[in-house]
Coordinates of C-alpha atoms in Angstrom, one line a residue:
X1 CA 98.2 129.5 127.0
X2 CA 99.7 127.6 129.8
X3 CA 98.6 126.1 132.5
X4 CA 98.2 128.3 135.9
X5 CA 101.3 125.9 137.0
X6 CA 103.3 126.2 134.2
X7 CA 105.0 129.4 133.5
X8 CA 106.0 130.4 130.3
X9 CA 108.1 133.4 130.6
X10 CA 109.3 135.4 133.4
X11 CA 111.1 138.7 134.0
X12 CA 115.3 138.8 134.3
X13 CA 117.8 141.2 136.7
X14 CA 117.1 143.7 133.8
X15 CA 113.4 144.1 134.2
X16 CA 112.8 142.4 130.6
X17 CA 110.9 139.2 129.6
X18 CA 112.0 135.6 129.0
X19 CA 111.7 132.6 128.6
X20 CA 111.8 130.0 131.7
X21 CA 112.4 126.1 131.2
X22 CA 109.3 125.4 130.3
X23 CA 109.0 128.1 127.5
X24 CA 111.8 126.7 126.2
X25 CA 110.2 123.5 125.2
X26 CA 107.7 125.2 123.9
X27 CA 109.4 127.2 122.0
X28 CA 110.7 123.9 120.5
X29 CA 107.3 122.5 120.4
X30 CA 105.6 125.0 118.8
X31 CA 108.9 125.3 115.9
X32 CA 108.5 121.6 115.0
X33 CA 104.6 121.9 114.6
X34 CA 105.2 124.9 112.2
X35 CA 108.1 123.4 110.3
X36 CA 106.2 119.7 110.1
X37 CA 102.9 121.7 108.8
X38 CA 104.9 123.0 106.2
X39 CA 105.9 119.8 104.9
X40 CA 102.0 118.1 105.1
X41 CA 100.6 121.2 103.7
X42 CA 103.2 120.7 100.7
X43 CA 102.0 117.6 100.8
X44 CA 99.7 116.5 97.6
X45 CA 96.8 115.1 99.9
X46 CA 93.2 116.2 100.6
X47 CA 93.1 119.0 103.4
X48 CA 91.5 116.4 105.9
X49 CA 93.9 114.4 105.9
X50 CA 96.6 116.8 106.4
X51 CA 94.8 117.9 109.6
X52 CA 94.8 114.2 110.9
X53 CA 98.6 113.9 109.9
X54 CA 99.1 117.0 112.0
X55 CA 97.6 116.2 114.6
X56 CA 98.6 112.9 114.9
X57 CA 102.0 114.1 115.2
X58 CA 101.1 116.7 117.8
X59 CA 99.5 113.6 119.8
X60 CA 103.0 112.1 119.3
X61 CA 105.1 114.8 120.7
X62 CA 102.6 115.4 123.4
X63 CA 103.0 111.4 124.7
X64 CA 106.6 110.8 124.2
X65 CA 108.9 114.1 124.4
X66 CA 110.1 115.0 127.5
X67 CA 112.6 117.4 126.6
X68 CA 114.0 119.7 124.2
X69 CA 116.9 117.0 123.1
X70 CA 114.3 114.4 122.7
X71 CA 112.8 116.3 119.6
X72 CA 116.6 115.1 118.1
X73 CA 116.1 111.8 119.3
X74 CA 112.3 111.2 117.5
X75 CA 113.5 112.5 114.0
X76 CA 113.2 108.7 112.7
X77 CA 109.8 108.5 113.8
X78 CA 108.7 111.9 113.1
X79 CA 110.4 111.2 109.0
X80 CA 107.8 108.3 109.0
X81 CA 105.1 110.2 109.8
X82 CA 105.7 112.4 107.2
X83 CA 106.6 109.6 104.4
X84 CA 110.1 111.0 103.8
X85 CA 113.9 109.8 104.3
X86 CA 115.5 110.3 108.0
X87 CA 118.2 112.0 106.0
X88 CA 115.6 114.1 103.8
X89 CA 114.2 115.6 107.1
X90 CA 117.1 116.0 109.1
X91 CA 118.6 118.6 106.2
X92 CA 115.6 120.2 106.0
X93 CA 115.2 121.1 109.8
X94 CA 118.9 121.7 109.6
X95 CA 118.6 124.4 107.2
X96 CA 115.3 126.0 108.1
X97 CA 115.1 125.1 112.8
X98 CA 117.2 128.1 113.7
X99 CA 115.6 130.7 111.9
X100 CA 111.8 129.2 112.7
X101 CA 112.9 129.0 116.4
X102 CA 113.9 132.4 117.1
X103 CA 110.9 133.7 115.2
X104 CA 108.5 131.5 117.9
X105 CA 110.4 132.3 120.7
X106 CA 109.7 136.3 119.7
X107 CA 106.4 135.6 118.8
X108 CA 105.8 133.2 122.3
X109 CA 107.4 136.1 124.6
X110 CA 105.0 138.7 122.8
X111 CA 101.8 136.7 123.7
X112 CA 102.5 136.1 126.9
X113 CA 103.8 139.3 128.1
X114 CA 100.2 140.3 126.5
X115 CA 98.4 137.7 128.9
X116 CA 100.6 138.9 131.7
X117 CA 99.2 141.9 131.7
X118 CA 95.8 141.9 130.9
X119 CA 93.8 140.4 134.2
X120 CA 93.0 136.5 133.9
X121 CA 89.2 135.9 134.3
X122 CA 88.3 134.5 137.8
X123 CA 87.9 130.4 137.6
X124 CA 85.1 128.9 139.6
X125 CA 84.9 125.1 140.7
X126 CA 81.1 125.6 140.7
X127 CA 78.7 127.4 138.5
X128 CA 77.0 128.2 141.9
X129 CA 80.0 129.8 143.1
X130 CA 80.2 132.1 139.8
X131 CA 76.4 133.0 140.3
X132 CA 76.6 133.6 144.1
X133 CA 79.7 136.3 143.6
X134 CA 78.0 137.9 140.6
X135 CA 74.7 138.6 142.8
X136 CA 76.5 139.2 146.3
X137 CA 74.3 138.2 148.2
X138 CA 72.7 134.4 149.1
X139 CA 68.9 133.5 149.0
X140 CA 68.2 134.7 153.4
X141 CA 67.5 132.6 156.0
X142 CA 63.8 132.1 157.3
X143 CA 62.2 132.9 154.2
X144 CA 60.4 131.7 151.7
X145 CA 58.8 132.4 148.2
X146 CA 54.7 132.7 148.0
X147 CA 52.7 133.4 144.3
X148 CA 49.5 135.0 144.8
X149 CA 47.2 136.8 142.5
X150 CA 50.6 136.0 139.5
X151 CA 52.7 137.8 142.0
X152 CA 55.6 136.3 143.5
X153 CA 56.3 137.6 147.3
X154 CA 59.7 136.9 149.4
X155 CA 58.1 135.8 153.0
X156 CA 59.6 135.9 156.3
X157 CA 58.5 132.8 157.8
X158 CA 58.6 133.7 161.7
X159 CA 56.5 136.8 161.2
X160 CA 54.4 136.3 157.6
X161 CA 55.4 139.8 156.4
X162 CA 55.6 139.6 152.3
X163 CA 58.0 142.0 150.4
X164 CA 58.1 141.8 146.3
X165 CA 60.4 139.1 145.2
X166 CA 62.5 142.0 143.4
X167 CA 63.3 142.8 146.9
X168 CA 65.3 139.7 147.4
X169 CA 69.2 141.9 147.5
X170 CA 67.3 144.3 149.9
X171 CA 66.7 141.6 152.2
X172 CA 69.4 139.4 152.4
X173 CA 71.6 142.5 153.1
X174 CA 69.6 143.5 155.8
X175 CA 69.9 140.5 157.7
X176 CA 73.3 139.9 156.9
X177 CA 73.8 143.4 158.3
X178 CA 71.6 142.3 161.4
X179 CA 73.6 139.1 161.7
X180 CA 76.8 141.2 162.2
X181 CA 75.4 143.4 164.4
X182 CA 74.7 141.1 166.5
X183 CA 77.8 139.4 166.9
X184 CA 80.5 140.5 169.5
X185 CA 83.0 142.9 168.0
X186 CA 86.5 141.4 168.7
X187 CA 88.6 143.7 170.8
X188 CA 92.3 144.0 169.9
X189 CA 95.1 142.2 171.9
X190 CA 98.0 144.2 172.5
X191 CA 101.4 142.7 171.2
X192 CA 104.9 143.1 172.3
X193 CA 107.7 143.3 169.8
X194 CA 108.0 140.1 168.0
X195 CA 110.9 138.1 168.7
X196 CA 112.8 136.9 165.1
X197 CA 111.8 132.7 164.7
X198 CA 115.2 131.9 164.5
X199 CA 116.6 133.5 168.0
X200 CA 113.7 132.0 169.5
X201 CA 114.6 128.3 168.7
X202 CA 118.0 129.3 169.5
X203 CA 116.7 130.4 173.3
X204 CA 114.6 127.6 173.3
X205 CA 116.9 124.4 171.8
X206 CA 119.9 125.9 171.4
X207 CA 122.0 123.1 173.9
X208 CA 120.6 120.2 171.6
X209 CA 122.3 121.5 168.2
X210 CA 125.9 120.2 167.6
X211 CA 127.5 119.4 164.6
X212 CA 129.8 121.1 161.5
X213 CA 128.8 124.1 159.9
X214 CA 127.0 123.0 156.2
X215 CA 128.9 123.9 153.1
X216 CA 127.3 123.0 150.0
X217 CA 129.5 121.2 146.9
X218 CA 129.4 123.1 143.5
X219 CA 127.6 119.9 141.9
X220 CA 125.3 120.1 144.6
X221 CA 124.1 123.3 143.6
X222 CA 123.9 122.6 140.1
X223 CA 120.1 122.6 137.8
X224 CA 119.1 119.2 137.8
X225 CA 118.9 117.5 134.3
X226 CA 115.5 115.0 134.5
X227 CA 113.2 115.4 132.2
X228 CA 110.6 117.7 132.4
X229 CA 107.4 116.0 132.5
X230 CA 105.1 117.3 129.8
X231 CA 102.6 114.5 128.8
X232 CA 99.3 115.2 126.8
X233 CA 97.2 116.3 129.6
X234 CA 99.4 119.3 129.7
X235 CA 100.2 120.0 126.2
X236 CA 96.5 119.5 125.2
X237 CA 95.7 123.0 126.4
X238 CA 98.4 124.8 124.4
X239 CA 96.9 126.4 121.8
X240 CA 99.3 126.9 118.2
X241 CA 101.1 130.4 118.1
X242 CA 99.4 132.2 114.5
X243 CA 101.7 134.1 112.6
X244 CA 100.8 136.7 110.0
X245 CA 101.8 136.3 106.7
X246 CA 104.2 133.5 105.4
X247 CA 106.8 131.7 108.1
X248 CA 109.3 131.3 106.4
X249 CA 112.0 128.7 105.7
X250 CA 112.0 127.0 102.6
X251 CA 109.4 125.3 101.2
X252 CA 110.4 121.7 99.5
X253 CA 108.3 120.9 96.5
X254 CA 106.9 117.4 98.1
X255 CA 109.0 114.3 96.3
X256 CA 107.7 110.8 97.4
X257 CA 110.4 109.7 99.8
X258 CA 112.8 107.8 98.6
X259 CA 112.2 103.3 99.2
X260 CA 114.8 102.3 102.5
X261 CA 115.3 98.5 102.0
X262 CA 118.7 97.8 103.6
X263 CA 121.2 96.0 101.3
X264 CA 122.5 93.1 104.2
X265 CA 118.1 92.5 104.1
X266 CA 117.8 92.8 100.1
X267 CA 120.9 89.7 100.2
X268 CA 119.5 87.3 102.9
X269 CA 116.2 87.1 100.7
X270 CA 118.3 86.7 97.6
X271 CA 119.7 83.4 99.5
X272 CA 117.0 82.5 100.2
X273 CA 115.2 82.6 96.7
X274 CA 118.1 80.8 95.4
X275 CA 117.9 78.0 98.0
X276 CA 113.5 77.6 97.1
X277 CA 114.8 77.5 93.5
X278 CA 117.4 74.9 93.8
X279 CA 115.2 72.9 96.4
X280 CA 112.2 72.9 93.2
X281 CA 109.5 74.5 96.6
X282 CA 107.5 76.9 94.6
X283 CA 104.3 76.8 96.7
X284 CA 107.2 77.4 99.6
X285 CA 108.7 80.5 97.5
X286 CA 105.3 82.0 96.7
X287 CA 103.8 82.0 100.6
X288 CA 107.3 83.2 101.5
X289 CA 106.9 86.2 99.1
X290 CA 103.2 86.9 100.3
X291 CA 104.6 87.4 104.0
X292 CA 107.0 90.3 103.0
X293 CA 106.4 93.9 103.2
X294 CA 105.1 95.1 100.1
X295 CA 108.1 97.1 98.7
X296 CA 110.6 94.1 99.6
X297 CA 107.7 91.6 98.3
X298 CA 107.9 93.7 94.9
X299 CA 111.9 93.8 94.8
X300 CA 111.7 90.3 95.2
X301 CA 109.9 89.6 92.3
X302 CA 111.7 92.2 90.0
X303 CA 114.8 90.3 90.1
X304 CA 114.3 87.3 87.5
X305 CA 113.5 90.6 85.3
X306 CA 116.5 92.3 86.1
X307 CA 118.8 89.4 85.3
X308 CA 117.5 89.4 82.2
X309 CA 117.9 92.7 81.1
X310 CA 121.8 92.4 82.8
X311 CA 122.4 90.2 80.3
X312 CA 121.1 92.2 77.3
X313 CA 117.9 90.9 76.9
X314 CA 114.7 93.4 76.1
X315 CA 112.3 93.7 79.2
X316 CA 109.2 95.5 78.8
X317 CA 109.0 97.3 81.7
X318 CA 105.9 98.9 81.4
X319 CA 104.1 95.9 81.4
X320 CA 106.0 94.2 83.7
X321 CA 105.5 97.1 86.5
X322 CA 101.6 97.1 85.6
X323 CA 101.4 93.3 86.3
X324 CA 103.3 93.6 89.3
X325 CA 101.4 96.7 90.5
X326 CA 97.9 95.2 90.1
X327 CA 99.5 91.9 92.3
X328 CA 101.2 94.5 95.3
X329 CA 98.5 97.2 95.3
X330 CA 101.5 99.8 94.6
X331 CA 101.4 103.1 92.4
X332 CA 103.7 102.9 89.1
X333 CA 105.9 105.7 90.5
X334 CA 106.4 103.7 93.6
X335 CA 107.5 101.1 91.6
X336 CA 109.8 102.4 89.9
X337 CA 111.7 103.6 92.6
X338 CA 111.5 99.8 93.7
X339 CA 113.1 99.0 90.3
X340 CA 115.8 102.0 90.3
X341 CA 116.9 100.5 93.7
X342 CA 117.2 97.1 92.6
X343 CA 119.0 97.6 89.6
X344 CA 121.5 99.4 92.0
X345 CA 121.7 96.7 94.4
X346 CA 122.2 94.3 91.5
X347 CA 125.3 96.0 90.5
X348 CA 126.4 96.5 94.0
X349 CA 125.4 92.7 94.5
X350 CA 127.4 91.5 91.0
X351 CA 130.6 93.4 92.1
X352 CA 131.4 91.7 96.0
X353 CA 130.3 88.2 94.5
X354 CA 132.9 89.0 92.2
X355 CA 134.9 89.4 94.6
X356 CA 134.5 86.7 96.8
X357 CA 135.0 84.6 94.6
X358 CA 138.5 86.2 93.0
X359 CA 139.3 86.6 97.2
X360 CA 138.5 82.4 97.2
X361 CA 141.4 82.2 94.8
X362 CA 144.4 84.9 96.3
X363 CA 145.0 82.5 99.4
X364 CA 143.7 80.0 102.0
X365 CA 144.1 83.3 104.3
X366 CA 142.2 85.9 102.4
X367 CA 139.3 83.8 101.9
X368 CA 139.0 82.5 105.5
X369 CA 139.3 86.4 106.3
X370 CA 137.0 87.3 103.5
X371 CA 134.5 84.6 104.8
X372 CA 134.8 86.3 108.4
X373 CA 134.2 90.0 107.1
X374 CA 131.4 88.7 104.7
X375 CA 128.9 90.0 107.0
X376 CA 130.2 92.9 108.5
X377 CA 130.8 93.9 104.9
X378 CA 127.0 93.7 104.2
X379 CA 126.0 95.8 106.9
X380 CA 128.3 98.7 105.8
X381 CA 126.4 98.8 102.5
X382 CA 123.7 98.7 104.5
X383 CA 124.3 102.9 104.3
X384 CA 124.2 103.4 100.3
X385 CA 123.4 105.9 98.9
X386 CA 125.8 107.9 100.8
X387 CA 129.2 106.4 99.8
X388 CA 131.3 108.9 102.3
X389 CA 129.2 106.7 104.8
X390 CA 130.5 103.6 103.2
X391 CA 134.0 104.5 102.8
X392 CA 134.0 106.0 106.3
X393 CA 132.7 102.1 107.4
X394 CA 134.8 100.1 105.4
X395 CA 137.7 102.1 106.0
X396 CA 136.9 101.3 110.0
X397 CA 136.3 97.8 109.6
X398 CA 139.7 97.3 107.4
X399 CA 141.6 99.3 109.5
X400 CA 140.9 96.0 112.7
X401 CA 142.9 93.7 109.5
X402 CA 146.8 93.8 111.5
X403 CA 148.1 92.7 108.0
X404 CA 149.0 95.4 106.0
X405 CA 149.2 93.6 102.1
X406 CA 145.6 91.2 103.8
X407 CA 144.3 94.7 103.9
X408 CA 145.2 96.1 100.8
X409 CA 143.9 93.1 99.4
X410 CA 140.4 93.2 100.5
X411 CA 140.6 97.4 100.1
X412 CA 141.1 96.5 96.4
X413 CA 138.9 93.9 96.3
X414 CA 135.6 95.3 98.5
X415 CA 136.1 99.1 98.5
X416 CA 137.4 100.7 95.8
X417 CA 135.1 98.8 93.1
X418 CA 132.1 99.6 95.3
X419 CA 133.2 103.3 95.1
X420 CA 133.6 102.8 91.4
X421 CA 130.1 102.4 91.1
X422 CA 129.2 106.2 92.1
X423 CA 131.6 107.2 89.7
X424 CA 129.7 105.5 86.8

């Protein structure tokens, strides 16, 4: 399973198996394969492309983890792969990695304690070398092959005598035999006791060493921390640990992941709309809309719609989707997650314009400080859904106001009706 430098388990004080370093990473390895292919198998796609998705992803690993700690560190990338939510996956593992990993390193140990002891077929750099061992013997000197009458005759080329080719073995051990013979045997030298290495360098050099006696530190002894290099030419060869019957962990029913536009990006292109529309560029608006992705692109053009129905009037949504899918290429369901996001953001965007412009009115200070914190203030809604996220963010970003009323102000004004929006 691994490669003949690479050992994957070992034997402790006790006499019992484990895992080394390397092992370990496999062991992580091999626990993220199995908990990713049970999220693309619960995926709703043809079985082809769940194979390309895994391996992919396998391909991923093998090129840019390192170490166990980087599996951690590629969540984001590895929640992309699988078309779900960074905070979908990281649950998920959270729930179901402990379990899955103790059940590979069991399984890993078992397999290659097997390999240990069964004996590892011979490797050969050369087919010749695999053929020359398997007949023990090579083709002998000063002969030669002869057919005659359909026969084929071994010939000794200094003296013409013809043997049967089947007597080719027969041959070339007799004159490897006589080539030994013939060779001086080597008579034994005599040795005196041998003299330990170390007291002879002393005896020899022993008025050139000087110095202090060498005391290693504690750090000094410690296990270095770089990463162990494990790139795909090495993770290539590792073939995937099979496990009878089911592995375990749950099994999600596969949602489509949920769409991640940030709120501070969802504003800047709501400027920006508003400054085409007052500036009459429509051609300007429309190549503007064209260049962004397709989610933002639809969100975009969903708002004119949801200002309408904000102010009571009927939309027909199912015709208003169906146009807009057959312009961005994107599913119904898909857009309607666009559409559930933007009706959020509307509210979300309604309330801290309302605000502003109440904060423009309380005092010359509050709105200069308002007009500061405008951005910052963006970013932490950047986080929704997860309002403990927000609080936790706006409560830090307050908290840097010295002003204790300037901060209940903007408290009352930013945080709690943003809160109140969960609540309804």
């Amino acid at each position: 399973m691994a490669g003949p430098d690479r050992k994957v388990i070992e034997k402790n004080s006790h006499g019992e198996y484990v895992l080394t370093a390397y092992g370990e990473f496999l062991s992580y390895f091999h626990t993220h394969i199995q908990l990713f292919g049970t999220l693309i198998s619960a995926k709703k796609i043809p079985a082809k492309e769940q194979e390309a998705l895994k391996a992919k992803i396998r391909s991923y690993i093998s090129s840019n983890v390192q170490k166990t700690d980087h599996f951690f560190d590629q969540l984001p990338q590895f929640a992309q792969f699988l078309g779900m939510g960074s905070q979908e996956l990281s649950s998920y593992m959270n729930r179901n990695f402990l379990g899955a990993l103790n059940k590979v390193k069991t399984k890993l140990i078992e397999q290659e304690s097997v390999a240990e002891q069964t004996p590892r077929k011979k490797k050969y750099s050369k087919i010749s070398d695999e053929i020359l061992e398997g007949l023990g013997f090579t083709f002998p000197a000063g002969h030669r092959f002869e057919s005659e009458e359909g026969m084929i005759y071994l010939v000794e080329i200094s003296t013409g005598k013809k043997r049967e080719a089947a007597a080719l073995g027969e041959v070339a051990r007799e004159t490897a035999a006589a080539g030994a013979a013939a060779r001086p045997i080597p008579v034994p030298v005599r040795k005196g006791p041998e003299t330990p290495i170390l007291e002879e360098i002393l005896k020899k050099y022993g008025e050139l060493f000087s110095g202090k006696p060498l005391i290693m530190k504690v750090e000094e002894l410690e296990e270095d921390d770089s990463p162990m290099q494990v790139g795909e030419d090495i993770l290539a060869d590792v073939e995937d640990l099979h496990f009878d019957g089911d592995f375990g962990g749950d099994s999600p029913s596969f949602s489509e992941p949920p769409v991640s536009i940030p709120f501070s990006k969802y504003m800047d292109q709501v400027g920006k709309v508003r400054v085409f529309q007052k500036a009459g560029q429509l051609e300007e608006y429309k190549r503007w809309v064209a260049s962004l992705p397709v989610e933002e692109n639809a969100l975009v053009q969903l708002q004119t719609s949801l200002l309408k129905e904000s102010r009571g009037e009927v939309v027909e949504w199912d015709g208003t989707l169906g146009q807009l899918g057959s312009r961005t290429g994107l599913s119904e369901s898909r857009l309607r997650k666009v559409l559930e996001l933007g009706r959020d953001f509307f509210r979300i965007r309604n309330q801290l314009e309302a605000s502003w412009n109440k904060a423009r009115t309380a005092s010359p200070a509050v709105a200069e400080l308002v007009k500061k914190a405008w951005p910052h203030i963006l970013r932490v809604m950047d986080e929704y859904p997860d309002f403990s996220q927000i609080k936790g963010k706006m409560d830090q970003l307050l908290s840097r106001i010295p002003d204790a009323s300037q901060r209940k102000i903007l408290t009352d004004l930013f945080l709690n009706p943003v809160l109140s929006i969960r609540r309804n």
